[in-house]
Each structure stands twice: as C-alpha cells, then as structure tokens.
PDB file of C-alpha atoms in Angstrom:
ATOM      1  CA  UNK W 949      12.403   0.652 -10.092  1.00  0.00           C
ATOM      2  CA  UNK W 950      15.778  -0.945 -10.425  1.00  0.00           C
ATOM      3  CA  UNK W 951      16.693  -4.488  -9.307  1.00  0.00           C
ATOM      4  CA  UNK W 952      18.395  -3.221  -6.143  1.00  0.00           C
ATOM      5  CA  UNK W 953      15.241  -1.373  -5.093  1.00  0.00           C
ATOM      6  CA  UNK W 954      13.101  -4.418  -5.832  1.00  0.00           C
ATOM      7  CA  UNK W 955      15.372  -6.561  -3.643  1.00  0.00           C
ATOM      8  CA  UNK W 956      15.240  -3.990  -0.836  1.00  0.00           C
ATOM      9  CA  UNK W 957      11.436  -3.935  -0.906  1.00  0.00           C
ATOM     10  CA  UNK W 958      11.186  -7.720  -0.980  1.00  0.00           C
ATOM     11  CA  UNK W 959      13.783  -8.265   1.745  1.00  0.00           C
ATOM     12  CA  UNK W 960      12.278  -5.644   4.039  1.00  0.00           C
ATOM     13  CA  UNK W 961       8.760  -6.985   3.507  1.00  0.00           C
ATOM     14  CA  UNK W 962      10.018 -10.442   4.507  1.00  0.00           C
ATOM     15  CA  UNK W 963      11.148  -8.892   7.809  1.00  0.00           C
ATOM     16  CA  UNK W 964       7.651  -7.506   8.387  1.00  0.00           C
ATOM     17  CA  UNK W 965       5.957 -10.817   7.485  1.00  0.00           C
ATOM     18  CA  UNK W 966       6.044 -12.210  11.047  1.00  0.00           C
ATOM     19  CA  UNK W 967       4.016  -9.216  12.274  1.00  0.00           C
ATOM     20  CA  UNK W 968       1.657  -8.728   9.313  1.00  0.00           C
ATOM     21  CA  UNK W 969      -1.502  -8.756  11.446  1.00  0.00           C
ATOM     22  CA  UNK W 970      -0.061  -6.192  13.827  1.00  0.00           C
ATOM     23  CA  UNK W 971       1.231  -4.116  10.909  1.00  0.00           C
ATOM     24  CA  UNK W 972      -2.245  -4.070   9.374  1.00  0.00           C
ATOM     25  CA  UNK W 973      -3.760  -2.851  12.639  1.00  0.00           C
ATOM     26  CA  UNK W 974      -1.107  -0.139  12.899  1.00  0.00           C
ATOM     27  CA  UNK W 975      -1.705   0.835   9.253  1.00  0.00           C
ATOM     28  CA  UNK W 976      -5.464   1.265   9.560  1.00  0.00           C
ATOM     29  CA  UNK W 977      -5.283   2.935  12.976  1.00  0.00           C
ATOM     30  CA  UNK W 978      -2.888   5.481  11.497  1.00  0.00           C
ATOM     31  CA  UNK W 979      -4.937   5.890   8.316  1.00  0.00           C
ATOM     32  CA  UNK W 980      -8.096   6.649  10.289  1.00  0.00           C
ATOM     33  CA  UNK W 981      -6.128   9.032  12.508  1.00  0.00           C
ATOM     34  CA  UNK W 982      -4.698  11.103   9.635  1.00  0.00           C
ATOM     35  CA  UNK W 983      -7.719  10.793   7.314  1.00  0.00           C
ATOM     36  CA  UNK W 984     -10.780  10.166   9.492  1.00  0.00           C
ATOM     37  CA  UNK W 985     -13.213  10.757   6.621  1.00  0.00           C
ATOM     38  CA  UNK W 986     -12.061   7.567   4.848  1.00  0.00           C
ATOM     39  CA  UNK W 987     -13.213   5.381   7.738  1.00  0.00           C
ATOM     40  CA  UNK W 988     -16.746   5.406   6.321  1.00  0.00           C
ATOM     41  CA  UNK W 989     -15.437   3.510   3.265  1.00  0.00           C
ATOM     42  CA  UNK W 990     -14.506   0.520   5.404  1.00  0.00           C
ATOM     43  CA  UNK W 991     -16.487  -2.158   7.244  1.00  0.00           C
ATOM     44  CA  UNK W 992     -16.974  -1.913  10.983  1.00  0.00           C
ATOM     45  CA  UNK W 993     -15.232  -5.261  11.463  1.00  0.00           C
ATOM     46  CA  UNK W 994     -11.821  -4.731   9.902  1.00  0.00           C
ATOM     47  CA  UNK W 995     -10.438  -8.266  10.377  1.00  0.00           C
ATOM     48  CA  UNK W 996     -11.020  -9.399   6.771  1.00  0.00           C
ATOM     49  CA  UNK W 997      -9.983  -6.029   5.386  1.00  0.00           C
ATOM     50  CA  UNK W 998      -6.662  -6.216   7.209  1.00  0.00           C
ATOM     51  CA  UNK W 999      -6.066  -9.718   5.794  1.00  0.00           C
ATOM     52  CA  UNK W1000      -6.906  -8.503   2.268  1.00  0.00           C
ATOM     53  CA  UNK W1001      -4.505  -5.572   2.581  1.00  0.00           C
ATOM     54  CA  UNK W1002      -1.579  -7.734   3.609  1.00  0.00           C
ATOM     55  CA  UNK W1003      -2.368 -10.456   1.063  1.00  0.00           C
ATOM     56  CA  UNK W1004      -2.527  -7.872  -1.709  1.00  0.00           C
ATOM     57  CA  UNK W1005       0.663  -6.228  -0.525  1.00  0.00           C
ATOM     58  CA  UNK W1006       2.414  -9.620  -0.505  1.00  0.00           C
ATOM     59  CA  UNK W1007       1.305 -10.331  -4.084  1.00  0.00           C
ATOM     60  CA  UNK W1008       2.522  -6.948  -5.272  1.00  0.00           C
ATOM     61  CA  UNK W1009       5.848  -7.163  -3.436  1.00  0.00           C
ATOM     62  CA  UNK W1010       6.480 -10.666  -4.769  1.00  0.00           C
ATOM     63  CA  UNK W1011       5.498  -9.532  -8.262  1.00  0.00           C
ATOM     64  CA  UNK W1012       7.792  -6.518  -8.450  1.00  0.00           C
ATOM     65  CA  UNK W1013      10.370  -8.490 -10.442  1.00  0.00           C
ATOM     66  CA  UNK W1014       7.705  -9.047 -13.090  1.00  0.00           C
ATOM     67  CA  UNK W1015       5.501  -5.995 -12.675  1.00  0.00           C
ATOM     68  CA  UNK W1016       3.420  -6.801 -15.747  1.00  0.00           C
ATOM     69  CA  UNK W1017       2.151  -9.879 -13.892  1.00  0.00           C
ATOM     70  CA  UNK W1018       0.456  -7.769 -11.193  1.00  0.00           C
ATOM     71  CA  UNK W1019      -0.801  -4.875 -13.312  1.00  0.00           C
ATOM     72  CA  UNK W1020      -4.114  -6.488 -14.371  1.00  0.00           C
ATOM     73  CA  UNK W1021      -5.022  -7.144 -10.731  1.00  0.00           C
ATOM     74  CA  UNK W1022      -3.877  -3.636  -9.768  1.00  0.00           C
ATOM     75  CA  UNK W1023      -6.087  -2.170 -12.477  1.00  0.00           C
ATOM     76  CA  UNK W1024      -9.119  -4.130 -11.278  1.00  0.00           C
ATOM     77  CA  UNK W1025      -8.426  -3.136  -7.675  1.00  0.00           C
ATOM     78  CA  UNK W1026      -8.118   0.532  -8.619  1.00  0.00           C
ATOM     79  CA  UNK W1027     -11.453   0.443 -10.413  1.00  0.00           C
ATOM     80  CA  UNK W1028     -13.126  -1.289  -7.445  1.00  0.00           C
ATOM     81  CA  UNK W1029     -11.740   1.391  -5.143  1.00  0.00           C
ATOM     82  CA  UNK W1030     -13.632   4.025  -7.142  1.00  0.00           C
ATOM     83  CA  UNK W1031     -16.900   2.271  -6.291  1.00  0.00           C
ATOM     84  CA  UNK W1032     -15.957   2.413  -2.595  1.00  0.00           C
ATOM     85  CA  UNK W1033     -15.514   6.174  -2.804  1.00  0.00           C
ATOM     86  CA  UNK W1034     -11.735   6.323  -3.124  1.00  0.00           C
ATOM     87  CA  UNK W1035     -10.369   9.373  -4.896  1.00  0.00           C
ATOM     88  CA  UNK W1036      -7.013  10.056  -6.520  1.00  0.00           C
ATOM     89  CA  UNK W1037      -6.064  12.347  -3.647  1.00  0.00           C
ATOM     90  CA  UNK W1038      -6.365   9.433  -1.195  1.00  0.00           C
ATOM     91  CA  UNK W1039      -3.414   7.610  -2.773  1.00  0.00           C
ATOM     92  CA  UNK W1040      -0.667   9.909  -1.395  1.00  0.00           C
ATOM     93  CA  UNK W1041      -2.244   9.708   2.065  1.00  0.00           C
ATOM     94  CA  UNK W1042      -2.329   5.908   1.937  1.00  0.00           C
ATOM     95  CA  UNK W1043       1.256   5.875   0.680  1.00  0.00           C
ATOM     96  CA  UNK W1044       2.411   8.047   3.540  1.00  0.00           C
ATOM     97  CA  UNK W1045       0.658   5.820   6.038  1.00  0.00           C
ATOM     98  CA  UNK W1046       2.146   2.702   4.442  1.00  0.00           C
ATOM     99  CA  UNK W1047       5.661   4.126   4.647  1.00  0.00           C
ATOM    100  CA  UNK W1048       5.072   5.251   8.237  1.00  0.00           C
ATOM    101  CA  UNK W1049       3.832   1.762   9.155  1.00  0.00           C
ATOM    102  CA  UNK W1050       6.820   0.089   7.532  1.00  0.00           C
ATOM    103  CA  UNK W1051       9.176   2.442   9.331  1.00  0.00           C
ATOM    104  CA  UNK W1052       7.558   1.529  12.655  1.00  0.00           C
ATOM    105  CA  UNK W1053       7.626  -2.193  11.860  1.00  0.00           C
ATOM    106  CA  UNK W1054      11.193  -2.305  10.574  1.00  0.00           C
ATOM    107  CA  UNK W1055      12.802  -0.055  13.164  1.00  0.00           C
ATOM    108  CA  UNK W1056      16.556   0.166  12.530  1.00  0.00           C
ATOM    109  CA  UNK W1057      16.160  -1.821   9.286  1.00  0.00           C
ATOM    110  CA  UNK W1058      14.266   1.178   7.829  1.00  0.00           C
ATOM    111  CA  UNK W1059      17.222   2.823   6.140  1.00  0.00           C
ATOM    112  CA  UNK W1060      17.203   5.706   3.643  1.00  0.00           C
ATOM    113  CA  UNK W1061      17.727   3.175   0.831  1.00  0.00           C
ATOM    114  CA  UNK W1062      14.806   1.036   1.994  1.00  0.00           C
ATOM    115  CA  UNK W1063      12.634   4.143   2.312  1.00  0.00           C
ATOM    116  CA  UNK W1064      13.576   5.234  -1.206  1.00  0.00           C
ATOM    117  CA  UNK W1065      12.859   1.770  -2.595  1.00  0.00           C
ATOM    118  CA  UNK W1066       9.408   1.607  -0.991  1.00  0.00           C
ATOM    119  CA  UNK W1067       8.678   5.160  -2.117  1.00  0.00           C
ATOM    120  CA  UNK W1068       9.560   4.202  -5.690  1.00  0.00           C
ATOM    121  CA  UNK W1069       7.476   1.034  -5.512  1.00  0.00           C
ATOM    122  CA  UNK W1070       4.442   2.866  -4.169  1.00  0.00           C
ATOM    123  CA  UNK W1071       4.811   5.714  -6.652  1.00  0.00           C
ATOM    124  CA  UNK W1072       5.004   3.262  -9.547  1.00  0.00           C
ATOM    125  CA  UNK W1073       1.981   1.249  -8.496  1.00  0.00           C
ATOM    126  CA  UNK W1074      -0.182   4.119  -7.269  1.00  0.00           C
ATOM    127  CA  UNK W1075       0.524   6.143 -10.412  1.00  0.00           C
ATOM    128  CA  UNK W1076      -0.603   3.198 -12.506  1.00  0.00           C
ATOM    129  CA  UNK W1077      -3.707   2.616 -10.374  1.00  0.00           C
ATOM    130  CA  UNK W1078      -4.709   6.281 -10.465  1.00  0.00           C
ATOM    131  CA  UNK W1079      -4.296   6.302 -14.219  1.00  0.00           C
ATOM    132  CA  UNK W1080      -6.411   3.160 -14.565  1.00  0.00           C
ATOM    133  CA  UNK W1081      -9.153   4.425 -12.264  1.00  0.00           C
ATOM    134  CA  UNK W1082      -9.314   8.111 -13.114  1.00  0.00           C
ATOM    135  CA  UNK W1083      -7.322   8.628 -16.305  1.00  0.00           C
ATOM    136  CA  UNK W1084      -3.774   9.760 -16.937  1.00  0.00           C
ATOM    137  CA  UNK W1085      -4.456  13.444 -16.166  1.00  0.00           C
ATOM    138  CA  UNK W1086      -5.203  12.573 -12.511  1.00  0.00           C
ATOM    139  CA  UNK W1087      -2.086  10.413 -12.218  1.00  0.00           C
ATOM    140  CA  UNK W1088       0.097  13.351 -13.207  1.00  0.00           C
ATOM    141  CA  UNK W1089      -1.225  15.585 -10.417  1.00  0.00           C
TER     142      UNK W1089
END
C-alpha cells in the first residue's frame, strides 16, 4: 500500500465511524446471507462480536501507517480464527462482504480510488493472516 491509499482508507473509515454499529449489523447480515454455513462459528447474540469487529477494524485502519505495529495482533487473531473453524477460503468472502458494506455505508464517497485502496488494504492483511494461520502456500492460492 502506498501513502495515498493509506490516507484514503483512513479518511473513508472516519466517515463510517458515526455508523459503526449499523455497519457491523449490515456486515454480518450480508456475511450470513452469502455464506450461511459460517453462521455456526458465531455466537447467537452478536452484540459483542459486532463491537469486536469494529474495534479491530479501527485498530488496523489506524495502524496502516505503521503496519508492523498491527501484525503481531493480526497473527494472533488469524490463529484464533482457526480454532473457530475459519478456513483460508473464508477470507475472500469476508473481504467481499467488507467492501460491499463499506460501499453501502459510504455511498457517493465510495469512489474507484477508495475501493482500490480498501482492496489493497484487505489483500495485504488477509494475505498475511492466511500465511500466519495456514502457511504461505495457502496465502498464495
């Protein structure tokens, strides 16, 4: 990611911040719609899970300027996800849902440049997490 992309991700996330709770609901509703089998990996009461998602996303977005600062936590999170039943093939689905959610939340502010920046950010982080959780061969697929 280049500095311009990092700024685009951070600025666009700041625009979503006022509706984080709603965005989390939209995200999980969409995730369970497009990948209903993953719902079993989550608690029945999603309130805390939604808070964790947005808190984690905020940490990552704020840490993009110094990616090395968030990588240890991303590695630990990736390894925990394995114990929940997450597989490498879930990452592209989650990424698609995240981008879809951001597009809905940002409306006209979701430009091709913002989309490309978020795509790069997610690809960077998810590739790292897949590698940490499953090994580098899985990350390349």
